[in-house]
Amino acid sequence: MAANPTVVPVALTAPVVQVLSASGDFSNLREIKKQLLLIAGLTRERGLLHSSKWSAELAFSLPALPLAELQPPPPITEEDAQDMDAYTLAKAYFDVKEYDRAAHFLHGCNSKKAYFLYMYSRYLSGEKKKDDETVDSLGPLEKGQVKNEALRELRVELSKKHQARELDGFGLYLYGVVLRKLDLVKEAIDVFVEATHVLPLHWGAWLELCNLITDKEMLKFLSLPDTWMKEFFLAHIYTELQLIEEALQKYQNLIDVGFSKSSYIVSQIAVAYHNIRDIDKALSIFNELRKQDPYRIENMDTFSNLLYVRSMKSELSYLAHNLCEIDKYRVETCCVIGNYYSLRSQHEKAALYFQRALKLNPRYLGAWTLMGHEYMEMKNTSAAIQAYRHAIEVNKRDYRAWYGLGQTYEILKMPFYCLYYYRRAHQLRPNDSRMLVALGECYEKLNQLVEAKKCYWRAYAVGDVEKMALVKLAKLHEQLTESEQAAQCYIKYIQDIYSCGEIVEHLEESTAFRYLAQYYFKCKLWDEASTCAQKCCAFNDTREEGKALLRQILQLRNQGEIPSTEMPAPFFLPASLSANNTPTRRVSPLNLSSVTP
Amino acid sequence: MASVHESLYFNPMMTNGVVHANVFGIKDWVTPYKIAVLVLLNEMGRTGEAAVSLMERRRLNQLLLPLLQGPDITLSKLYKLIEESCPQLANSVQIRIKLMAEGELKDMEQFFDDLSDSFSGTEPEVHKTSVVGLFLRHMILAYSKLSFSQVFKLYTALQQYFQNGEKKTVEDADMELTSTEEGERKMEKEELDVSIREEEVSCSGPLSQKQAEFFLSQQASLLKNDETKALTPASLQKELNNLLKFNPDFAEAHYLSYLNNLRVQDVFSSTHSLLHYFDRLILTGAESKSNGEEGYGRSLRYAALNLAALHCRFGHYQQAELALQEAIRIAQEANDHVCLQHCLSWLYVLGQKRSDSYVLLEHSVKKAVHFGLPYLASLGIQSLVQQRAFAGKTANKLMDALKDSDLLHWKHSLSELIDISIAQKTAIWRLYGRSTMALQQAQMLLSMNSLESVNAGVQQNNTESFAVALCHLAELHAEQGCFAAASEVLKHLRERFPPNSQHAQLWMLCDQKIQFDRAMNDGKYHLADSLVTGITALNSVEGVYRKAIVLQAQNQMSEAHKLLQKLLIHCQKIRNTEMVISVLLSVAELYRRSSSPTIALPVLLQALALSKEYRLQYLASETVLNLAFAQLILGIPEQALSLLHMAIEPILADGAVLDKGRAMFLVAKCQVASAASYDPPKKAEALEAAIENLNEAKNYFAKVDCKEQIRDVVYFQARLYHTLGKTQERNRCAMLFRQLHQELPSHGVPLINHL
């Protein structure tokens, strides 16, 4: 605004804002801060609270402006002045959620601000009525039929204005929202893109766009304005589309240019790490975030998931109590408490809290899935299936729900049946080893060993989280008496464990050494065999066998055989294996012979 | 931002994490349309006997059931329907609705208060348990459960409904009177509304549970019995999606969607729908059954079984087997013999694809009888019969078995199985080469009134058995040279089973085969060749065989030989005896045409042995024909003649016209050949007889348009006349020959070498 003080804010239309945010780079942080403050004010005036909150949060993370640079409030125009009284009254009504009343007093106002508030109140009033209606609709089947009655009229009016090009950025945003609610997705996307061009600073429009874009291809074909807001949008949508590495890169860039204090970015990074299951990093970032912003509730459900995975009872308990004190009727709070109870194995209570979360927001997907998990724990498979199906209905791309369904059927001893579900999950997360291992196990149960091998190998190749794929693969090879491959797998497995440097006790370590010892023994590689046998002695369950093998080796050597190895091979790696068989993590396309519907 | 707009609409009527589809236990609720129907019922009760004539009353009564069951329709449509049956009643209904809608809320309240009066009194107008009575009581109950705001909502909905109806009628009347000014306004409005309207046109509103159930069962039965009458796949899917949008818990819709996807061979969507259905069913099953665990496990078993069926239908046999194993395992654990029985039948179906072991099947039939599953039992018997027929069992045993299972069908009125049984008999008779019997059976099926027709009001069902019978009929007619009739039958088939429906492949193959045969008869080999690809697409074995025949006809002997040898090995592997014999015959012909009839003889004998063993009479006589011809070439016409006398009878009785012609032609040739050694008077007599036979053969050939054969016959006749010194006849025949010879290209095959 400072750049062009003569332009009145009512006419806050395309040219002005584009001047403001034409820069695609972050060289001028002060300018960005000014813009953020301005947009925070504008959105607040229009009752767009979440956008306002977002902008304000981001503005807060940038250094404060000196007095001289602070912007004067935007000047008032003739139109605004005319509508001033009506607007003030209506805004007051709006703030206390008397939407119809607000709309009534705004009727006939001409200024853009008043018009937007007028339309927006009508929209919200319709939504509110819809919610109320649902409770006593005429019949259960009508549940899905209850509609926001205002939407149609709003659409008609807005589309007229849209055709006449009288809508400003906010108006376009509202038009888009109306279209989306009417399930006119294509039109909605177009309108939102237009809105971002006209008013790139409004985060709400970007966020709506995020919800409508389902894959990378769609994203490619959008023509978005080249502003710094785009970077935030891209980072956000990469996170949504599970393109975590790209997202992290974007966020790192944003931090580098000076947004390091933004709690929004920090939380998004934490969520991203959570998504790629880098638990330690995510945990530390969340802890940091809680220090910065102790009363934050958003994303705390993700945090609690992490604590749950690590079984950090006390921390989870602390978090739950803390959140409960802040606001116990928030979806996130209920979810955290649910997780807490689940960790304490009080599954009924956990399910209760997830249900409460769903009552607060039925489209809160995570709760459906988590509730499914709880029912699984309670051995109530039918309820679990139901919960998972609900989750899928809310979002078809929820891989955890598909995975959960698969697990349920696996528990019901239907390995073939659950293949379908695991495959769906695998399609959604092609690089997640858990689905692959699950698929492999099913194939193993169905005695489809070739397929199972493929799955395990692939699981190893994409980076096995639980480190079990190789052992399973080795055992398969063992079963098929492919001793060489089995030995290779065990070797890789042991290498993997040692290279990780984890002290965690691996149950299968002893098995691996035992097999290797016997394998080398058969191959008459005495040195290697005895090394492995010695290793065996370190474990309780294989100690006796190890000792027996050592004795045998000694005996055979003493029988006068010259040790076959002139050049001692490196630790348990025979030359034949180490030379060209270093585990190549080349990911070949997973070609399961079965039909994959 | 999204969460701001996200409604909190959720109405968590759930216990134990399960949302009840049917919260109040009401399957129906009051809608404005229902009110209109109630008004109609009320009016019908009020008007006495005198006002409405008997005919009109009957028509009204017939109208009622669809009105009660069907989906909501607009007021104007309803008026129209009533008007068609009884104009004066339509008028009074209209007036009453108008009064109610334009009056006050209390009018509606009063109306519902008065409704229950129809039950009271010493002689109530409506019986409480009648269809109408149940409907009335449902409605009264549903109405009294409405809350304050709901009642008001219903009333406004009624007003809206009434106004829409009025508008519609006014619009209809005003169509030509619209003033320009108004038109403009309308145009503007329409422009905006157009996209909205398009979306809403198809979905006429949500169906109540009862209406939905009715819709689903109707469509499902149509899919099974008469696909052409059901909605098209696309529109049915649209309806289903609509239904599911309003009630995602309506599991049966998923199943119908599965069936619908099967129709269009969409493996992905159908798997998806099937699994979704069972996921949903599992919960409802667990809910509704008192013995919860039992019902739940049951649906699991059937889920696996259905999955197996699905994979089998798409030809994924390995997958199907895995799924089936799973079903069997679970069923065994649960001791569910009925399910196991179903599994066993499927196991046979799957096993059949690999090798024919009838042990399983016999076992299945016995067990099914034991557990009292008549449908499964007779389906088993039918499969068994089919399998045994291919294995060469005697006809009387098979027919006995079929007769026994028929008894079972009639007892349990399994009309579908009766149809199958008759179609099967047709096929078996044809396999044995008894065309007359086959014809008779096919006609019987077609002229039989289906048992279903009593219920569904459909004359005949478009099931697979009908398609099979009609195809046989077409082929039989074509064999007899009635090509017009055959193509008439095919036209009918095309109408009844449109090209994209399930059973269309049957008649497509049949059509192509007939065309192919005609082209071969005509000597249009290029045309036949072009048909081969079509046949191969539908049936690869048949396609390869036909390809070989074309090659042979085009004198590409070595290619034909290679192909035939390959086919022979393949057919022996899959135990397709019929095809093996046909191939052997072709091979023999090939040898003979390559002037080595001696090699052909053992092949022919092998074919003869096979066809005798499997009692394929038609093929047997064909083989005898070939044998006789070989003998003729080898110079033992007397032997050939005696052999022919053996075969001629069945050929003339049941054979195709072409074969009859060939047989007669061969007889004549043999007669001439054997007459060579006779003394002159006897010889002349024999030649006369031969000419007679040739005339007959010519007639047969003319029926099926075999110009090439006719040419040969005429040539032969000319030579015979010449020998007999009948110049005039000879010249006539020679002229005919010349005409035909000019028409047809000569392939340079020696005349004598043609059977």
mmCIF file of N, CA and C in Angstrom, chain A residues 494-580:
data_model
loop_
_atom_site.group_PDB
_atom_site.id
_atom_site.type_symbol
_atom_site.label_atom_id
_atom_site.label_comp_id
_atom_site.label_asym_id
_atom_site.label_seq_id
_atom_site.Cartn_x
_atom_site.Cartn_y
_atom_site.Cartn_z
ATOM 1 N N ILE A 494 23.512 -58.961 8.579
ATOM 2 C CA ILE A 494 24.435 -58.668 9.665
ATOM 3 C C ILE A 494 25.184 -57.373 9.387
ATOM 4 N N GLN A 495 25.577 -57.201 8.142
ATOM 5 C CA GLN A 495 26.232 -55.950 7.776
ATOM 6 C C GLN A 495 25.350 -54.770 8.114
ATOM 7 N N ASP A 496 24.099 -54.902 7.729
ATOM 8 C CA ASP A 496 23.136 -53.822 7.954
ATOM 9 C C ASP A 496 23.070 -53.452 9.415
ATOM 10 N N ILE A 497 22.958 -54.484 10.236
ATOM 11 C CA ILE A 497 22.803 -54.232 11.669
ATOM 12 C C ILE A 497 24.058 -53.571 12.218
ATOM 13 N N TYR A 498 25.171 -54.085 11.804
ATOM 14 C CA TYR A 498 26.411 -53.527 12.341
ATOM 15 C C TYR A 498 26.629 -52.118 11.853
ATOM 16 N N SER A 499 26.265 -51.874 10.597
ATOM 17 C CA SER A 499 26.494 -50.536 10.061
ATOM 18 C C SER A 499 25.555 -49.528 10.716
ATOM 19 N N CYS A 500 24.414 -49.985 11.106
ATOM 20 C CA CYS A 500 23.494 -49.083 11.803
ATOM 21 C C CYS A 500 24.047 -48.720 13.171
ATOM 22 N N GLY A 501 24.790 -49.645 13.721
ATOM 23 C CA GLY A 501 25.369 -49.407 15.030
ATOM 24 C C GLY A 501 24.340 -49.402 16.127
ATOM 25 N N GLU A 502 23.235 -50.024 15.876
ATOM 26 C CA GLU A 502 22.218 -50.044 16.919
ATOM 27 C C GLU A 502 22.545 -51.106 17.947
ATOM 28 N N ILE A 503 22.251 -50.799 19.164
ATOM 29 C CA ILE A 503 22.563 -51.749 20.228
ATOM 30 C C ILE A 503 21.349 -52.624 20.491
ATOM 31 N N VAL A 504 20.276 -52.282 19.796
ATOM 32 C CA VAL A 504 19.037 -53.015 20.048
ATOM 33 C C VAL A 504 19.252 -54.500 19.773
ATOM 34 N N GLU A 505 18.783 -55.303 20.682
ATOM 35 C CA GLU A 505 18.957 -56.744 20.533
ATOM 36 C C GLU A 505 18.115 -57.250 19.365
ATOM 37 N N HIS A 506 18.750 -57.842 18.402
ATOM 38 C CA HIS A 506 17.996 -58.406 17.295
ATOM 39 C C HIS A 506 17.875 -59.900 17.480
ATOM 40 N N LEU A 507 16.715 -60.345 17.521
ATOM 41 C CA LEU A 507 16.464 -61.762 17.784
ATOM 42 C C LEU A 507 17.087 -62.659 16.722
ATOM 43 N N GLU A 508 17.053 -62.149 15.516
ATOM 44 C CA GLU A 508 17.434 -63.017 14.411
ATOM 45 C C GLU A 508 18.931 -63.057 14.201
ATOM 46 N N GLU A 509 19.654 -62.258 14.960
ATOM 47 C CA GLU A 509 21.098 -62.200 14.761
ATOM 48 C C GLU A 509 21.693 -63.589 14.961
ATOM 49 N N SER A 510 21.260 -64.229 16.027
ATOM 50 C CA SER A 510 21.818 -65.546 16.329
ATOM 51 C C SER A 510 21.501 -66.533 15.210
ATOM 52 N N THR A 511 20.279 -66.467 14.711
ATOM 53 C CA THR A 511 19.887 -67.353 13.612
ATOM 54 C C THR A 511 20.818 -67.154 12.428
ATOM 55 N N ALA A 512 21.065 -65.883 12.138
ATOM 56 C CA ALA A 512 21.911 -65.572 10.998
ATOM 57 C C ALA A 512 23.292 -66.183 11.179
ATOM 58 N N PHE A 513 23.865 -65.986 12.360
ATOM 59 C CA PHE A 513 25.213 -66.516 12.580
ATOM 60 C C PHE A 513 25.216 -68.040 12.540
ATOM 61 N N ARG A 514 24.203 -68.617 13.108
ATOM 62 C CA ARG A 514 24.152 -70.067 13.108
ATOM 63 C C ARG A 514 24.124 -70.612 11.681
ATOM 64 N N TYR A 515 23.268 -69.980 10.877
ATOM 65 C CA TYR A 515 23.174 -70.460 9.508
ATOM 66 C C TYR A 515 24.494 -70.281 8.782
ATOM 67 N N LEU A 516 25.086 -69.096 8.986
ATOM 68 C CA LEU A 516 26.330 -68.816 8.281
ATOM 69 C C LEU A 516 27.407 -69.793 8.691
ATOM 70 N N ALA A 517 27.461 -70.060 10.006
ATOM 71 C CA ALA A 517 28.477 -70.984 10.495
ATOM 72 C C ALA A 517 28.318 -72.331 9.800
ATOM 73 N N GLN A 518 27.087 -72.778 9.743
ATOM 74 C CA GLN A 518 26.869 -74.082 9.117
ATOM 75 C C GLN A 518 27.169 -74.039 7.619
ATOM 76 N N TYR A 519 26.814 -72.926 7.025
ATOM 77 C CA TYR A 519 27.045 -72.778 5.593
ATOM 78 C C TYR A 519 28.537 -72.846 5.277
ATOM 79 N N TYR A 520 29.329 -72.071 6.041
ATOM 80 C CA TYR A 520 30.763 -72.079 5.801
ATOM 81 C C TYR A 520 31.345 -73.451 6.105
ATOM 82 N N PHE A 521 30.773 -74.070 7.116
ATOM 83 C CA PHE A 521 31.243 -75.391 7.484
ATOM 84 C C PHE A 521 31.062 -76.360 6.309
ATOM 85 N N LYS A 522 29.908 -76.250 5.698
ATOM 86 C CA LYS A 522 29.644 -77.120 4.553
ATOM 87 C C LYS A 522 30.571 -76.801 3.395
ATOM 88 N N CYS A 523 30.865 -75.515 3.246
ATOM 89 C CA CYS A 523 31.745 -75.117 2.152
ATOM 90 C C CYS A 523 33.205 -75.366 2.503
ATOM 91 N N LYS A 524 33.416 -75.856 3.711
ATOM 92 C CA LYS A 524 34.768 -76.140 4.204
ATOM 93 C C LYS A 524 35.630 -74.896 4.295
ATOM 94 N N LEU A 525 35.002 -73.784 4.558
ATOM 95 C CA LEU A 525 35.781 -72.569 4.814
ATOM 96 C C LEU A 525 35.946 -72.468 6.323
ATOM 97 N N TRP A 526 36.971 -73.118 6.826
ATOM 98 C CA TRP A 526 37.030 -73.322 8.282
ATOM 99 C C TRP A 526 37.148 -72.022 9.055
ATOM 100 N N ASP A 527 37.968 -71.106 8.526
ATOM 101 C CA ASP A 527 38.186 -69.866 9.282
ATOM 102 C C ASP A 527 36.883 -69.108 9.502
ATOM 103 N N GLU A 528 36.184 -68.929 8.376
ATOM 104 C CA GLU A 528 34.934 -68.190 8.481
ATOM 105 C C GLU A 528 33.951 -68.920 9.388
ATOM 106 N N ALA A 529 33.941 -70.226 9.187
ATOM 107 C CA ALA A 529 32.993 -71.005 9.974
ATOM 108 C C ALA A 529 33.286 -70.837 11.464
ATOM 109 N N SER A 530 34.543 -70.885 11.806
ATOM 110 C CA SER A 530 34.822 -70.792 13.244
ATOM 111 C C SER A 530 34.539 -69.386 13.764
ATOM 112 N N THR A 531 34.781 -68.367 12.944
ATOM 113 C CA THR A 531 34.437 -67.015 13.398
ATOM 114 C C THR A 531 32.952 -66.931 13.698
ATOM 115 N N CYS A 532 32.177 -67.440 12.782
ATOM 116 C CA CYS A 532 30.728 -67.369 12.962
ATOM 117 C C CYS A 532 30.294 -68.202 14.157
ATOM 118 N N ALA A 533 30.893 -69.361 14.270
ATOM 119 C CA ALA A 533 30.522 -70.211 15.400
ATOM 120 C C ALA A 533 30.838 -69.520 16.711
ATOM 121 N N GLN A 534 31.968 -68.823 16.721
ATOM 122 C CA GLN A 534 32.296 -68.084 17.944
ATOM 123 C C GLN A 534 31.237 -67.027 18.237
ATOM 124 N N LYS A 535 30.821 -66.381 17.170
ATOM 125 C CA LYS A 535 29.763 -65.377 17.349
ATOM 126 C C LYS A 535 28.496 -66.025 17.941
ATOM 127 N N CYS A 536 28.238 -67.214 17.443
ATOM 128 C CA CYS A 536 27.056 -67.927 17.932
ATOM 129 C C CYS A 536 27.117 -68.096 19.443
ATOM 130 N N CYS A 537 28.320 -68.327 19.934
ATOM 131 C CA CYS A 537 28.452 -68.596 21.360
ATOM 132 C C CYS A 537 28.027 -67.395 22.196
ATOM 133 N N ALA A 538 27.964 -66.236 21.550
ATOM 134 C CA ALA A 538 27.597 -65.052 22.321
ATOM 135 C C ALA A 538 26.110 -65.004 22.622
ATOM 136 N N PHE A 539 25.362 -65.836 21.944
ATOM 137 C CA PHE A 539 23.919 -65.801 22.169
ATOM 138 C C PHE A 539 23.469 -67.014 22.955
ATOM 139 N N ASN A 540 22.462 -66.797 23.746
ATOM 140 C CA ASN A 540 22.014 -67.876 24.618
ATOM 141 C C ASN A 540 21.506 -69.087 23.846
ATOM 142 N N ASP A 541 20.644 -68.794 22.863
ATOM 143 C CA ASP A 541 19.948 -69.914 22.232
ATOM 144 C C ASP A 541 20.836 -70.707 21.308
ATOM 145 N N THR A 542 21.937 -70.135 20.860
ATOM 146 C CA THR A 542 22.775 -70.893 19.915
ATOM 147 C C THR A 542 24.123 -71.288 20.522
ATOM 148 N N ARG A 543 24.276 -71.037 21.807
ATOM 149 C CA ARG A 543 25.589 -71.259 22.401
ATOM 150 C C ARG A 543 26.047 -72.700 22.211
ATOM 151 N N GLU A 544 25.158 -73.625 22.557
ATOM 152 C CA GLU A 544 25.554 -75.037 22.508
ATOM 153 C C GLU A 544 25.933 -75.439 21.088
ATOM 154 N N GLU A 545 25.111 -75.037 20.183
ATOM 155 C CA GLU A 545 25.387 -75.386 18.786
ATOM 156 C C GLU A 545 26.712 -74.812 18.331
ATOM 157 N N GLY A 546 26.975 -73.595 18.706
ATOM 158 C CA GLY A 546 28.222 -72.944 18.340
ATOM 159 C C GLY A 546 29.407 -73.738 18.846
ATOM 160 N N LYS A 547 29.307 -74.115 20.116
ATOM 161 C CA LYS A 547 30.420 -74.851 20.717
ATOM 162 C C LYS A 547 30.631 -76.177 19.989
ATOM 163 N N ALA A 548 29.509 -76.852 19.712
ATOM 164 C CA ALA A 548 29.613 -78.139 19.032
ATOM 165 C C ALA A 548 30.295 -77.981 17.679
ATOM 166 N N LEU A 549 29.906 -76.937 16.994
ATOM 167 C CA LEU A 549 30.464 -76.700 15.675
ATOM 168 C C LEU A 549 31.950 -76.401 15.756
ATOM 169 N N LEU A 550 32.302 -75.589 16.750
ATOM 170 C CA LEU A 550 33.718 -75.266 16.934
ATOM 171 C C LEU A 550 34.535 -76.530 17.129
ATOM 172 N N ARG A 551 33.980 -77.416 17.968
ATOM 173 C CA ARG A 551 34.688 -78.679 18.233
ATOM 174 C C ARG A 551 34.879 -79.465 16.946
ATOM 175 N N GLN A 552 33.802 -79.527 16.180
ATOM 176 C CA GLN A 552 33.871 -80.275 14.917
ATOM 177 C C GLN A 552 34.940 -79.693 14.000
ATOM 178 N N ILE A 553 34.924 -78.368 13.935
ATOM 179 C CA ILE A 553 35.885 -77.704 13.046
ATOM 180 C C ILE A 553 37.303 -78.062 13.473
ATOM 181 N N LEU A 554 37.531 -77.987 14.769
ATOM 182 C CA LEU A 554 38.850 -78.263 15.319
ATOM 183 C C LEU A 554 39.271 -79.682 14.936
ATOM 184 N N GLN A 555 38.301 -80.578 15.107
ATOM 185 C CA GLN A 555 38.563 -81.983 14.830
ATOM 186 C C GLN A 555 38.988 -82.176 13.368
ATOM 187 N N LEU A 556 38.190 -81.577 12.501
ATOM 188 C CA LEU A 556 38.454 -81.751 11.093
ATOM 189 C C LEU A 556 39.792 -81.151 10.699
ATOM 190 N N ARG A 557 40.114 -80.041 11.308
ATOM 191 C CA ARG A 557 41.378 -79.390 10.985
ATOM 192 C C ARG A 557 42.541 -80.255 11.461
ATOM 193 N N ASN A 558 42.311 -80.843 12.650
ATOM 194 C CA ASN A 558 43.388 -81.649 13.221
ATOM 195 C C ASN A 558 43.611 -82.926 12.449
ATOM 196 N N GLN A 559 42.608 -83.282 11.653
ATOM 197 C CA GLN A 559 42.771 -84.518 10.875
ATOM 198 C C GLN A 559 43.810 -84.342 9.787
ATOM 199 N N GLY A 560 44.478 -83.271 9.815
ATOM 200 C CA GLY A 560 45.631 -83.128 8.929
ATOM 201 C C GLY A 560 45.353 -82.359 7.665
ATOM 202 N N GLU A 561 44.179 -81.813 7.593
ATOM 203 C CA GLU A 561 43.906 -81.017 6.396
ATOM 204 C C GLU A 561 44.627 -79.686 6.502
ATOM 205 N N ILE A 562 45.221 -79.311 5.430
ATOM 206 C CA ILE A 562 45.885 -78.010 5.436
ATOM 207 C C ILE A 562 44.787 -76.962 5.294
ATOM 208 N N PRO A 563 44.853 -75.949 6.093
ATOM 209 C CA PRO A 563 43.813 -74.915 5.989
ATOM 210 C C PRO A 563 43.714 -74.397 4.558
ATOM 211 N N SER A 564 42.544 -74.386 4.075
ATOM 212 C CA SER A 564 42.343 -74.092 2.666
ATOM 213 C C SER A 564 42.565 -72.624 2.340
ATOM 214 N N THR A 565 42.540 -71.815 3.317
ATOM 215 C CA THR A 565 42.643 -70.385 3.020
ATOM 216 C C THR A 565 44.073 -69.914 3.196
ATOM 217 N N GLU A 566 44.676 -69.550 2.097
ATOM 218 C CA GLU A 566 46.016 -68.963 2.201
ATOM 219 C C GLU A 566 45.879 -67.524 2.655
ATOM 220 N N MET A 567 44.931 -66.873 2.036
ATOM 221 C CA MET A 567 44.746 -65.455 2.335
ATOM 222 C C MET A 567 43.461 -65.299 3.143
ATOM 223 N N PRO A 568 43.593 -64.978 4.386
ATOM 224 C CA PRO A 568 42.371 -64.917 5.198
ATOM 225 C C PRO A 568 41.395 -63.868 4.650
ATOM 226 N N ALA A 569 40.225 -64.320 4.433
ATOM 227 C CA ALA A 569 39.206 -63.405 3.909
ATOM 228 C C ALA A 569 38.795 -62.430 5.005
ATOM 229 N N PRO A 570 38.292 -61.298 4.620
ATOM 230 C CA PRO A 570 37.817 -60.362 5.648
ATOM 231 C C PRO A 570 36.688 -60.983 6.465
ATOM 232 N N PHE A 571 36.460 -60.387 7.546
ATOM 233 C CA PHE A 571 35.481 -60.890 8.505
ATOM 234 C C PHE A 571 34.198 -61.370 7.834
ATOM 235 N N PHE A 572 33.953 -62.617 8.011
ATOM 236 C CA PHE A 572 32.812 -63.347 7.443
ATOM 237 C C PHE A 572 32.381 -62.954 6.030
ATOM 238 N N LEU A 573 33.332 -62.522 5.242
ATOM 239 C CA LEU A 573 32.957 -62.256 3.867
ATOM 240 C C LEU A 573 33.844 -63.058 2.936
ATOM 241 N N PRO A 574 33.404 -64.158 2.440
ATOM 242 C CA PRO A 574 34.219 -64.885 1.485
ATOM 243 C C PRO A 574 34.401 -64.060 0.221
ATOM 244 N N ALA A 575 35.544 -64.270 -0.399
ATOM 245 C CA ALA A 575 35.892 -63.418 -1.539
ATOM 246 C C ALA A 575 34.820 -63.456 -2.617
ATOM 247 N N SER A 576 34.296 -64.608 -2.819
ATOM 248 C CA SER A 576 33.341 -64.747 -3.908
ATOM 249 C C SER A 576 32.126 -63.857 -3.692
ATOM 250 N N LEU A 577 31.832 -63.656 -2.452
ATOM 251 C CA LEU A 577 30.633 -62.870 -2.188
ATOM 252 C C LEU A 577 30.932 -61.381 -2.140
ATOM 253 N N SER A 578 32.068 -61.063 -1.538
ATOM 254 C CA SER A 578 32.304 -59.642 -1.304
ATOM 255 C C SER A 578 32.654 -58.917 -2.592
ATOM 256 N N ALA A 579 33.195 -59.663 -3.544
ATOM 257 C CA ALA A 579 33.719 -58.983 -4.723
ATOM 258 C C ALA A 579 32.614 -58.282 -5.517
ATOM 259 N N ASN A 580 31.668 -59.043 -5.915
ATOM 260 C CA ASN A 580 30.687 -58.414 -6.809
ATOM 261 C C ASN A 580 29.283 -58.443 -6.252
#
